[in-house]
Amino acid sequence: MNLSTSLEKVKGVGTKTAEQLAAAGLYSVNDLITFLPRAYEDYSHVTRIADIAPGKLTVKARCEKVETRPVRRGMKVTTATLADDTGKIQAVWFNQPYRAAQLAGGAEFVFSGEFEFSYNRYQLTNPSAEKTSELPETEGKVVPIYRAVAGLKTALVRKLLGELRPLITMLPETLPESIVKKEKLFSYSEAIKGMHFPDTHQEADDARERLAFEELFQLLLASQYNKQENAKLEGWHIPFNKEVVKAFVEKLPFALTNAQRIASWDILQDFEKAVPMNRLLQGDVGAGKTVVAGLAARQAAHEGFQSALMAPTEILANQHAATLDKLLSPFGVRVGLLTGSVKGKAREALYNAIREGDVDVVVGTHALIQSGVEFHKLGFVVIDEQHRFGVAQRQELLKKSAKMPHLLAMTATPIPRSLALTVYGELDISILNEKPANRKPIETKIWSPNSRPQLNALIDAQIERGRQAYIICNLIDNNPDNDLKSVEAEYKRLRSSVFKHRTIGLLHGRLSPAEKDLVMGEFASGKIDILVSTTVVEVGVDVPNATVMVIEDGDRFGLAQLHQLRGRVGRSEHQSYCYIVPSDSKKPSQRLKEIEKSNDGFYLAEVDLKLRGPGEIYGRAQHGALNLQVATLGDTKLIARAQAAAKRFVESGENLLHYTQLARQVKTYQRLTTLN
Ligand code: ADP
Ligand code: MG
């Protein structure tokens, strides 16, 4: 028997069990031993019922009487009398009616839970319950609980793992021995044993640490190798021309911030190198990333190179094309726009122009990566709001050049350093850490839904001064299942009552591209006073004259999303306001309080990381695929250790291929995280 042996060959697995295991995605021995517990129950300290005191505890007892009865609103309560040789207590479970059948029959169980005063008496609330005879053979009785994937029973998993124990003790090491020793880690075999059969909590913790380290090490090693490989690529040489850059900067209607200047310089220097640029431009909402990309595109065009800028939405692509055209056409640089709504003859003509080099800067959506698009000489690729794209999409665009083009990925999602290191280890980073000097901090307030008239008055006062407002709702049309606000209803209501005297626009994802374009255009030119919109305007949209952002049902949005939405205002010298209206007048959540308190995207990202964890934040497209099982990207200390170890390994010149398992994982991660 070895790791690739099919589970059907394991003792006690018949066809039916094999099907159950397959339904949970477990086919081979390796699948099962790496199916890690989600939690542990500690049965190592059993309290006699006579000695019980309030708090978390474990008792070993039989169930004397159990009954389930319905209470209000479909809720079911199961109560049981538990007895050992020293006394009796009551246990209670809410909505776990299967407990009655489980506990009947008089067998001995271990119960673990909180003994507390509730419903006028002391009782054990929602304890776990396991038959003593089914507990695994560990000394300390710290027992693993497995995820019930497709109804998989913990008892079954434990039993099969018990069969595999001899094999587990002989598992070969998967990391280089020198690293295991230097980092004082468990061996692979010890770690797998420790996860499934820990004698103590400490052992389970150490086992987890070893496996988490291994994952991070693989990931970081992959990024080191990617970086090495990038360094071998030959890129386009785009020389810096001082006069060209100076002329561009002088024509701008504003002075560049220092941060914009430094970032531009980073890029122009990279353009001159033999290796293609691989750079992340990170700057909070409104920091002015677009003009930095524009400047670089200007330099590229001067040397005869085309640039491509990909944006995640059509609204944003339209806006960027207009912005860049304004910045670049005075210098004879031709800007083209390619989106899904450019069709038929127009698309053919544009394809031709791109192929012939008659367009210098091509702005577009995903339409840019379609197979029909061929460039004449693509030297510079910009991915705006890069967290919205998957790795594959970036790669598609980069492939459209004879040599690897220079890449600038832009994002407002501020990535905490530890994360940047892990996921973008191979990127160079430029940060716009200041906003243009004319900006005032946005005033943010959580606004009670009971004080609408006052809110409307504030909005109206801004419009009276010539400003504009956004009102964001969750839904497009009304949903009978909840009372969240919809744009359609809100649009009708405002138009026919409070804001009868104002011009109101409606924007959402179900409009045709042409309709969206029309509405956005009217809002940008100031024809529309109030734009009632869904989150289609969440990223990138830039209408500097808008100073009010109202977010309806604000508790339904994530922190990053709220910050992005708020970033649609505060883009000019005018004082701006963000009003977040929760869906009820209950106490506002931590999230809302944080956003009210801070305008700082970096701070909010750190908070978000704590509240939700990194997987949720940085999007499935990129990180879902990484599929970390054990490690969390929030564990900065372990990341730093793994990073140092990966660096040492690469510098030592050791051959990765000596480590079969490691090499395979690293290859997978390399494919997932590379930008090329
Ligand atoms: P983001 O970083 O969110 O993509 P944009 O590039 O859309 O920001 O820029 C936001 C707004 O700020 C735009 O209207 C842009 O013209 C303006 N802007 C950019 N740089 C400056 C600057 N240095 N001074 C004043 N306004 C600027
Ligand atoms: Mg932007």
XYZ file of C-alpha atoms and ligand atoms in Angstrom:
704
model
C 0.000 0.000 0.000
C 1.266 3.488 -0.826
C -0.032 7.036 -1.172
C -1.612 6.537 -4.562
C -3.391 3.321 -3.575
C -7.097 3.638 -4.177
C -9.202 3.841 -1.013
C -11.228 0.832 -2.159
C -8.231 -1.309 -1.273
C -8.255 -0.159 2.338
C -9.651 -2.635 4.835
C -13.310 -2.017 5.586
C -14.061 -0.015 2.430
C -16.769 -1.597 0.308
C -18.387 -0.176 -2.792
C -20.830 1.912 -0.798
C -18.213 3.448 1.436
C -15.984 4.097 -1.563
C -18.846 6.007 -3.183
C -19.335 8.071 -0.042
C -15.652 8.901 0.044
C -15.615 9.772 -3.638
C -18.557 12.113 -3.102
C -16.362 13.958 -0.617
C -13.548 14.083 -3.169
C -11.477 11.360 -1.513
C -10.130 8.680 -3.846
C -6.594 7.784 -2.832
C -4.793 7.110 0.413
C -3.071 10.443 -0.033
C -6.428 12.219 -0.331
C -7.503 10.777 2.971
C -4.366 11.433 4.973
C -4.342 15.028 3.752
C -8.034 15.483 4.593
C -7.311 17.471 7.715
C -9.537 17.888 10.775
C -11.449 21.133 11.034
C -11.293 21.157 14.819
C -10.452 19.134 17.883
C -12.560 18.165 20.825
C -10.732 17.803 24.103
C -11.886 14.814 26.093
C -8.688 14.601 28.102
C -10.137 16.097 31.262
C -13.326 14.382 32.272
C -15.248 15.956 35.143
C -17.406 13.862 37.467
C -20.945 15.177 37.501
C -20.752 15.594 41.274
C -17.795 17.991 40.805
C -19.311 20.118 38.071
C -18.946 23.904 38.093
C -20.088 26.377 35.420
C -17.790 26.677 32.395
C -16.524 24.573 29.513
C -16.224 20.917 30.455
C -16.397 17.293 29.430
C -18.425 14.564 31.145
C -18.629 10.853 30.519
C -22.254 9.775 30.951
C -25.222 7.780 29.730
C -28.429 9.346 28.589
C -31.384 8.407 30.802
C -34.151 10.325 29.137
C -34.310 12.344 25.952
C -37.090 14.223 24.206
C -37.466 16.704 21.383
C -40.233 19.246 21.257
C -41.052 22.097 18.950
C -41.009 25.603 20.382
C -41.775 28.874 18.648
C -41.121 29.538 14.938
C -40.098 26.100 13.777
C -37.356 25.815 16.383
C -36.857 22.398 17.989
C -35.393 21.825 21.414
C -33.948 18.500 22.541
C -33.408 17.967 26.258
C -31.712 14.996 27.879
C -30.909 13.802 31.349
C -27.316 12.648 31.570
C -26.069 10.461 34.398
C -22.763 9.073 35.628
C -22.091 7.247 38.917
C -21.967 10.499 40.843
C -25.042 12.403 39.700
C -27.272 13.802 36.956
C -27.427 16.927 34.835
C -29.562 18.249 32.038
C -28.288 18.889 28.509
C -30.044 20.883 25.837
C -29.618 21.162 22.052
C -31.286 23.637 19.758
C -32.333 22.468 16.302
C -30.451 19.186 16.476
C -33.380 16.757 16.597
C -31.150 13.845 15.499
C -29.646 13.863 18.972
C -32.623 11.919 20.350
C -31.925 8.900 18.154
C -28.185 9.194 18.633
C -28.380 9.121 22.420
C -31.024 6.445 22.855
C -29.898 2.915 23.722
C -27.961 3.477 26.915
C -24.398 3.560 25.566
C -21.773 5.661 27.258
C -20.882 8.989 25.598
C -18.487 11.812 26.214
C -20.195 15.168 26.154
C -18.254 18.378 25.786
C -19.735 21.834 26.027
C -20.547 24.841 28.138
C -22.240 24.246 31.481
C -24.133 27.462 32.012
C -27.170 29.123 33.498
C -29.818 29.501 30.858
C -33.600 29.314 30.790
C -33.677 29.452 34.572
C -31.435 26.503 35.281
C -27.906 25.208 34.925
C -27.489 22.961 31.926
C -25.010 21.774 29.322
C -25.751 23.762 26.164
C -25.277 22.264 22.691
C -22.542 19.833 23.757
C -20.797 17.583 21.279
C -21.518 13.910 21.924
C -19.435 10.909 20.961
C -19.826 7.270 21.858
C -16.896 6.308 24.065
C -16.439 3.091 22.134
C -15.958 5.025 18.867
C -13.267 7.370 20.062
C -9.909 6.875 18.378
C -7.009 5.347 20.243
C -5.074 8.364 21.398
C -3.590 8.710 24.814
C -4.818 12.167 25.666
C -8.256 11.995 24.055
C -7.839 15.119 21.970
C -9.964 13.958 19.112
C -10.249 15.326 15.602
C -13.522 16.424 14.038
C -13.745 16.324 10.243
C -15.824 18.398 7.897
C -18.983 16.550 6.978
C -18.370 16.945 3.226
C -21.276 15.297 1.413
C -22.454 13.770 4.675
C -19.146 12.106 5.452
C -19.097 10.863 9.058
C -16.232 11.744 11.351
C -16.366 8.251 12.831
C -15.738 6.708 9.394
C -12.813 8.986 8.630
C -11.268 8.163 11.983
C -11.729 4.448 11.487
C -10.076 4.443 8.058
C -7.235 6.627 9.231
C -6.743 4.105 12.026
C -6.189 1.468 9.341
C -3.616 3.713 7.681
C -1.649 4.432 10.828
C 1.219 2.048 10.057
C 1.646 3.741 6.687
C 1.547 7.202 8.241
C 4.488 6.386 10.515
C 6.561 5.586 7.441
C 5.736 8.611 5.266
C 8.872 10.014 3.661
C 9.928 13.602 4.245
C 8.629 16.077 1.640
C 10.705 19.144 2.551
C 14.478 19.371 2.353
C 15.827 17.849 5.599
C 18.059 20.847 6.228
C 15.023 23.117 6.396
C 13.064 20.843 8.702
C 16.028 20.817 11.032
C 16.833 24.492 10.923
C 13.207 25.530 11.425
C 12.704 22.903 14.140
C 9.653 21.519 12.380
C 7.883 18.200 12.691
C 8.806 15.702 9.990
C 6.067 15.114 7.419
C 5.197 11.808 9.038
C 5.042 13.365 12.506
C 2.863 16.167 11.185
C 0.295 13.861 9.583
C 0.239 11.713 12.697
C -0.100 14.818 14.860
C -3.025 16.170 12.838
C -5.056 12.960 12.978
C -3.933 11.394 16.257
C -2.683 14.141 18.544
C -1.991 13.244 22.149
C -2.126 16.877 23.171
C -3.335 20.161 21.708
C 0.269 21.252 21.495
C 1.026 18.333 19.216
C -1.872 19.236 16.914
C -0.662 22.841 16.845
C 2.889 21.864 15.965
C 1.607 19.549 13.257
C -0.467 22.340 11.775
C 2.461 24.726 11.880
C 4.643 22.312 9.960
C 2.035 21.832 7.230
C 1.294 25.542 7.021
C 4.994 26.290 6.734
C 5.265 23.773 3.942
C 2.446 25.360 1.949
C 3.860 28.827 2.312
C 7.336 27.614 1.500
C 6.077 26.049 -1.722
C 4.209 29.198 -2.658
C 7.100 31.507 -1.931
C 9.574 29.232 -3.636
C 7.369 29.300 -6.715
C 7.438 33.050 -6.695
C 11.238 33.079 -6.321
C 11.572 30.847 -9.358
C 9.133 32.970 -11.315
C 11.228 35.977 -10.522
C 14.358 34.170 -11.702
C 12.637 33.182 -14.900
C 11.378 36.696 -15.536
C 14.915 37.955 -15.197
C 15.900 35.725 -18.105
C 13.237 37.128 -20.428
C 14.179 39.634 -23.034
C 11.973 42.701 -23.104
C 11.546 45.763 -25.281
C 14.010 48.543 -24.752
C 12.080 51.806 -24.539
C 14.522 54.660 -24.015
C 13.671 57.579 -21.761
C 13.226 60.880 -23.525
C 13.300 63.821 -21.185
C 11.766 66.319 -23.601
C 8.819 64.072 -24.372
C 8.027 63.469 -20.712
C 8.485 67.103 -19.819
C 6.112 68.243 -22.538
C 3.484 65.774 -21.315
C 3.785 66.893 -17.697
C 3.664 70.577 -18.602
C 0.437 70.130 -20.497
C -1.362 68.555 -17.509
C -3.991 70.750 -15.832
C -2.362 69.989 -12.454
C 1.060 69.376 -10.966
C 1.944 65.737 -10.371
C 2.225 64.712 -6.758
C 5.596 63.626 -5.531
C 4.386 60.045 -5.332
C 3.156 60.163 -8.935
C 6.515 61.529 -10.007
C 8.433 58.748 -8.247
C 6.160 56.015 -9.615
C 6.489 57.400 -13.148
C 10.240 57.460 -12.779
C 10.239 53.816 -11.585
C 8.340 52.848 -14.712
C 10.422 54.856 -17.152
C 13.564 53.322 -15.700
C 12.123 49.822 -16.042
C 11.325 50.594 -19.687
C 15.027 51.050 -20.334
C 16.049 47.705 -18.889
C 16.638 44.560 -20.893
C 14.147 42.659 -18.702
C 10.409 43.272 -19.016
C 8.862 45.334 -16.237
C 6.649 43.554 -13.730
C 5.283 46.267 -11.528
C 2.306 46.806 -9.260
C 1.112 50.389 -8.887
C -0.763 50.596 -5.675
C -2.596 53.767 -4.730
C -5.698 54.438 -2.726
C -8.889 55.461 -4.515
C -8.465 58.855 -6.113
C -4.670 58.904 -5.769
C -4.317 59.446 -9.523
C -3.064 56.223 -11.033
C -4.451 56.791 -14.529
C -2.220 59.722 -15.360
C 0.871 57.703 -14.389
C -0.137 55.018 -16.875
C -0.850 57.754 -19.436
C 2.593 59.250 -19.047
C 4.275 55.892 -19.593
C 2.072 55.209 -22.624
C 3.142 58.577 -24.020
C 6.801 57.608 -23.738
C 6.143 54.198 -25.299
C 4.232 55.742 -28.233
C 7.048 58.162 -28.889
C 9.370 55.203 -29.442
C 6.901 53.481 -31.730
C 5.394 51.059 -29.222
C 1.734 50.353 -28.709
C 0.175 50.233 -25.256
C -2.893 48.331 -24.101
C -4.963 49.200 -21.053
C -7.466 46.638 -19.823
C -10.247 47.638 -17.404
C -12.807 45.365 -15.739
C -15.973 47.134 -16.857
C -17.191 48.787 -19.992
C -18.074 51.940 -18.074
C -14.503 52.211 -16.879
C -12.993 51.411 -20.283
C -15.085 54.175 -21.858
C -13.968 56.620 -19.213
C -10.281 55.715 -19.562
C -10.425 56.034 -23.337
C -11.870 59.543 -22.979
C -9.334 60.528 -20.300
C -6.338 59.184 -22.199
C -7.517 60.688 -25.443
C -7.627 64.081 -23.783
C -4.142 63.606 -22.329
C -2.516 62.090 -25.392
C -4.144 63.405 -28.569
C -2.366 66.795 -28.264
C 0.830 64.862 -28.934
C -0.552 62.997 -31.895
C -0.972 59.791 -29.927
C -4.004 57.872 -31.218
C -6.279 56.201 -28.663
C -8.717 53.421 -29.595
C -11.524 51.851 -27.584
C -12.328 48.156 -27.845
C -15.246 46.770 -25.863
C -17.981 44.226 -26.391
C -20.211 46.853 -27.935
C -17.825 47.686 -30.757
C -19.304 45.378 -33.384
C -19.358 44.478 -37.065
C -17.576 46.822 -39.469
C -16.359 49.125 -36.726
C -14.688 46.215 -34.969
C -13.055 45.012 -38.190
C -11.705 48.483 -38.823
C -10.358 48.745 -35.293
C -8.741 45.298 -35.480
C -7.040 46.422 -38.684
C -5.827 49.643 -37.187
C -4.399 47.810 -34.176
C -2.675 45.276 -36.426
C -1.241 47.965 -38.711
C -0.071 50.120 -35.808
C -2.470 52.949 -36.666
C -3.656 53.024 -33.057
C -1.068 53.685 -30.366
C -3.034 53.118 -27.204
C -5.801 50.542 -27.102
C -8.156 50.815 -24.140
C -10.642 48.042 -23.566
C -12.363 45.410 -21.519
C -11.899 41.636 -21.768
C -12.567 42.195 -25.465
C -8.847 42.970 -25.721
C -7.830 39.383 -25.137
C -9.979 37.877 -27.874
C -8.152 35.930 -30.522
C -8.926 38.390 -33.326
C -6.915 41.131 -31.658
C -3.371 41.321 -33.014
C -0.990 44.106 -32.215
C 1.597 45.676 -34.449
C 4.162 46.163 -31.704
C 2.815 45.911 -28.184
C 5.360 47.232 -25.726
C 3.380 48.187 -22.641
C 0.401 46.556 -20.941
C -1.618 48.156 -18.153
C -4.137 46.184 -16.128
C -6.384 48.549 -14.200
C -8.076 47.273 -11.037
C -5.931 44.208 -11.478
C -7.544 42.327 -8.568
C -10.618 42.021 -10.752
C -8.787 39.873 -13.264
C -7.596 36.313 -13.099
C -4.049 35.335 -13.814
C -5.039 33.687 -17.088
C -6.568 36.890 -18.425
C -3.438 38.892 -17.746
C -1.380 36.225 -19.429
C -3.593 36.267 -22.518
C -2.973 39.948 -23.021
C 0.772 39.653 -22.510
C 0.923 36.914 -25.130
C -0.102 39.360 -27.823
C 3.414 40.639 -28.244
C 6.475 39.232 -29.988
C 8.598 39.925 -26.919
C 7.286 40.065 -23.365
C 5.792 43.556 -22.943
C 6.306 45.708 -19.874
C 3.507 45.158 -17.388
C 1.952 47.656 -15.021
C -0.796 46.263 -12.783
C -2.784 48.948 -10.981
C -4.914 48.499 -7.913
C -6.537 50.515 -5.163
C -6.839 47.433 -2.984
C -4.073 48.101 -0.555
C -2.363 44.855 0.082
C -0.764 44.479 3.469
C 2.936 43.851 3.091
C 2.875 40.250 4.217
C 0.295 39.442 1.591
C 2.039 41.318 -1.160
C 5.117 39.300 -0.365
C 3.296 36.024 -0.637
C 1.147 36.582 -3.618
C 3.126 39.157 -5.528
C 6.590 38.162 -4.393
C 7.875 38.531 -7.901
C 6.501 42.004 -8.489
C 8.140 45.326 -7.936
C 5.835 47.721 -6.199
C 5.302 51.465 -6.542
C 3.028 53.109 -4.055
C 1.073 56.332 -4.403
C 0.994 57.151 -0.717
C -0.345 60.675 -1.073
C -3.358 62.195 -2.679
C -3.298 65.323 -4.833
C -2.793 68.360 -2.632
C -6.198 69.914 -3.335
C -8.138 67.110 -1.641
C -10.068 67.382 1.611
C -10.804 64.266 3.663
C -14.252 62.867 2.913
C -16.696 63.242 5.807
C -18.329 59.892 6.441
C -21.451 59.372 8.554
C -23.622 56.423 9.389
C -27.059 57.899 8.797
C -30.126 56.598 10.571
C -32.840 55.462 8.154
C -35.228 57.388 10.391
C -33.714 60.743 9.452
C -34.317 60.811 5.699
C -35.645 64.377 5.422
C -32.432 65.758 6.918
C -30.354 63.647 4.546
C -32.342 64.803 1.541
C -31.815 68.399 2.616
C -28.033 67.867 2.724
C -28.039 66.325 -0.741
C -30.139 69.147 -2.095
C -27.855 71.774 -0.606
C -24.899 70.260 -2.476
C -26.812 70.222 -5.744
C -27.800 73.809 -5.146
C -24.081 74.609 -5.060
C -23.592 72.938 -8.401
C -22.364 69.583 -7.113
C -23.688 66.083 -7.889
C -24.594 62.980 -5.918
C -24.588 59.210 -6.176
C -27.202 57.056 -4.471
C -26.194 53.406 -4.387
C -28.696 50.590 -3.884
C -28.188 46.855 -3.611
C -30.771 45.661 -6.071
C -31.946 46.462 -9.562
C -35.650 45.863 -9.006
C -37.703 45.034 -5.971
C -37.346 41.598 -4.496
C -40.434 40.404 -2.617
C -38.223 38.334 -0.283
C -36.593 41.270 1.429
C -36.973 44.977 1.808
C -33.625 46.117 0.499
C -33.792 49.177 -1.664
C -33.721 48.787 -5.424
C -32.493 51.361 -7.917
C -35.683 51.234 -9.954
C -37.976 51.898 -7.006
C -35.637 54.524 -5.572
C -35.331 56.230 -8.954
C -39.114 56.416 -9.327
C -39.651 57.570 -5.766
C -37.061 60.353 -5.845
C -38.185 61.573 -9.235
C -41.800 61.845 -8.279
C -41.357 63.306 -4.816
C -38.364 64.679 -2.934
C -36.182 65.523 -5.901
C -38.864 66.399 -8.447
C -36.996 69.585 -9.216
C -33.696 67.800 -9.993
C -32.466 65.675 -12.855
C -32.097 62.068 -11.872
C -30.346 59.279 -13.743
C -30.658 55.513 -13.417
C -27.756 53.107 -13.921
C -27.465 49.353 -13.503
C -25.958 46.275 -15.095
C -29.029 45.248 -17.045
C -29.035 48.354 -19.221
C -27.541 47.983 -22.675
C -23.973 49.246 -23.090
C -25.249 52.178 -25.151
C -27.746 53.163 -22.463
C -25.077 52.918 -19.765
C -22.754 55.030 -21.828
C -25.424 57.674 -22.324
C -26.266 57.915 -18.613
C -22.616 57.941 -17.558
C -21.881 60.598 -20.146
C -24.705 62.793 -18.885
C -23.567 62.381 -15.309
C -19.946 63.145 -16.191
C -20.960 66.276 -18.070
C -23.098 67.485 -15.187
C -26.493 67.126 -16.900
C -27.639 64.658 -14.269
C -27.698 65.841 -10.647
C -28.304 62.560 -8.899
C -27.235 59.178 -10.200
C -29.167 56.283 -8.692
C -26.957 53.294 -9.357
C -26.050 49.770 -8.376
C -22.440 48.902 -7.682
C -21.595 49.051 -11.397
C -19.855 52.312 -10.508
C -17.908 50.705 -7.688
C -14.453 50.842 -9.204
C -12.589 53.463 -11.157
C -15.419 55.834 -12.063
C -14.157 59.394 -11.925
C -16.580 62.314 -11.873
C -14.717 64.931 -9.834
C -17.732 67.243 -9.487
C -19.690 64.613 -7.517
C -19.409 65.263 -3.783
C -22.123 63.147 -2.195
C -22.151 59.369 -1.954
C -25.193 57.816 -0.321
C -24.969 54.074 0.251
C -28.349 52.500 0.990
C -28.448 49.301 3.025
C -24.785 49.931 3.670
C -24.509 47.030 6.111
C -24.883 44.708 3.125
C -21.543 45.729 1.636
C -18.061 44.615 2.586
C -15.513 47.014 3.950
C -13.394 47.104 0.797
C -16.503 47.673 -1.283
C -17.668 50.547 0.928
C -14.264 52.153 0.678
C -14.270 51.814 -3.115
C -17.770 53.251 -3.386
C -16.838 56.146 -1.131
C -13.818 56.700 -3.355
C -16.144 57.878 -6.138
C -16.315 61.220 -4.332
C -13.530 63.337 -2.869
C -11.870 63.623 -6.278
C -11.538 67.380 -6.474
C -11.005 70.417 -4.268
C -14.656 70.321 -3.122
C -15.493 68.964 0.320
C -17.180 65.587 -0.130
C -19.547 63.515 1.980
C -20.378 59.853 2.314
C -23.599 58.810 4.034
C -24.060 55.168 4.842
C -27.653 54.239 5.592
C -28.013 50.855 7.310
C -31.023 48.693 6.524
C -32.345 49.040 10.059
C -31.764 51.307 13.013
C -30.010 48.667 15.084
C -26.548 49.275 16.422
C -24.133 49.691 13.483
C -21.673 46.873 12.833
C -17.958 47.046 13.522
C -17.435 47.368 9.776
C -19.555 50.484 9.485
C -17.948 52.055 12.517
C -14.505 51.480 11.039
C -15.391 53.053 7.714
C -16.921 56.037 9.496
C -13.743 56.452 11.493
C -11.126 56.141 8.767
C -10.453 57.299 5.218
C -7.265 55.294 5.023
C -7.489 52.338 2.647
C -4.428 50.715 4.165
C -5.829 50.807 7.660
C -9.177 49.501 6.430
C -7.524 46.648 4.565
C -5.776 45.567 7.747
C -9.064 45.712 9.619
C -10.782 43.795 6.855
C -8.082 41.174 6.958
C -8.768 40.696 10.654
C -12.527 40.668 10.292
C -12.793 38.411 7.259
C -9.519 36.745 6.429
C -7.559 37.116 3.218
C -9.355 34.564 1.066
C -12.495 36.644 1.128
C -10.775 39.889 0.398
C -8.505 39.328 -2.505
C -10.984 37.628 -4.704
C -11.490 34.094 -5.883
C -10.006 34.663 -9.297
C -6.490 34.811 -7.965
C -6.418 33.358 -4.536
C -9.204 30.845 -4.599
C -7.017 28.935 -7.005
C -4.134 28.956 -4.574
C -6.372 26.947 -2.329
C -4.296 27.050 0.797
C -5.466 24.226 3.067
C -3.638 24.944 6.243
C -1.811 28.246 6.086
C -3.540 31.552 6.377
C -2.169 34.588 4.631
C -2.719 36.480 7.854
C 0.056 34.587 9.635
C 2.789 37.098 9.032
C 5.431 35.501 11.245
C 5.252 32.158 9.529
C 5.222 33.873 6.127
C 8.419 35.709 6.992
C 10.091 32.458 8.066
C 8.989 30.626 4.949
C 10.105 33.536 2.781
C 13.588 33.515 4.297
C 13.828 29.739 3.908
C 12.727 29.907 0.264
C 15.346 32.533 -0.448
C 18.061 30.482 1.209
C 17.019 27.431 -0.749
C 17.237 29.236 -4.076
C 20.551 30.837 -3.186
C 22.015 27.498 -2.117
C 21.644 26.372 -5.717
C 20.142 23.049 -4.629
C 18.296 21.168 -7.323
C 14.561 21.328 -6.772
C 14.073 18.160 -8.799
C 15.654 16.155 -5.986
C 12.403 16.711 -4.114
C 9.679 15.167 -6.212
C 6.670 16.198 -4.153
C 7.971 19.700 -3.537
C 8.847 20.196 -7.195
C 5.346 19.196 -8.271
C 3.675 21.644 -5.896
C 6.037 24.450 -6.806
C 5.262 23.951 -10.495
C 1.556 24.230 -9.803
C 1.976 27.409 -7.804
C 4.309 28.830 -10.431
C 1.605 28.451 -13.010
C -0.996 30.042 -10.772
C 0.970 33.037 -9.639
C 3.099 33.945 -12.605
C 2.305 37.086 -14.490
C 3.856 35.944 -17.705
P -7.377 56.427 -9.197
O -6.023 56.354 -8.545
O -8.479 56.165 -8.239
O -7.451 55.599 -10.443
P -7.709 58.613 -11.055
O -6.525 58.300 -11.877
O -9.038 58.287 -11.597
O -7.544 57.962 -9.607
O -7.617 60.158 -10.662
C -8.606 60.765 -9.848
C -8.818 62.207 -10.232
O -7.735 63.004 -9.787
C -8.915 62.437 -11.711
O -9.958 63.349 -11.957
C -7.580 63.031 -12.080
O -7.681 63.887 -13.180
C -7.217 63.805 -10.846
N -5.779 63.914 -10.578
C -4.826 62.999 -10.817
N -3.620 63.443 -10.425
C -3.819 64.684 -9.916
C -2.945 65.664 -9.338
N -1.642 65.467 -9.214
N -3.514 66.828 -8.911
C -4.834 67.037 -9.032
N -5.706 66.152 -9.563
C -5.206 64.990 -10.011
Mg -8.579 54.181 -11.310
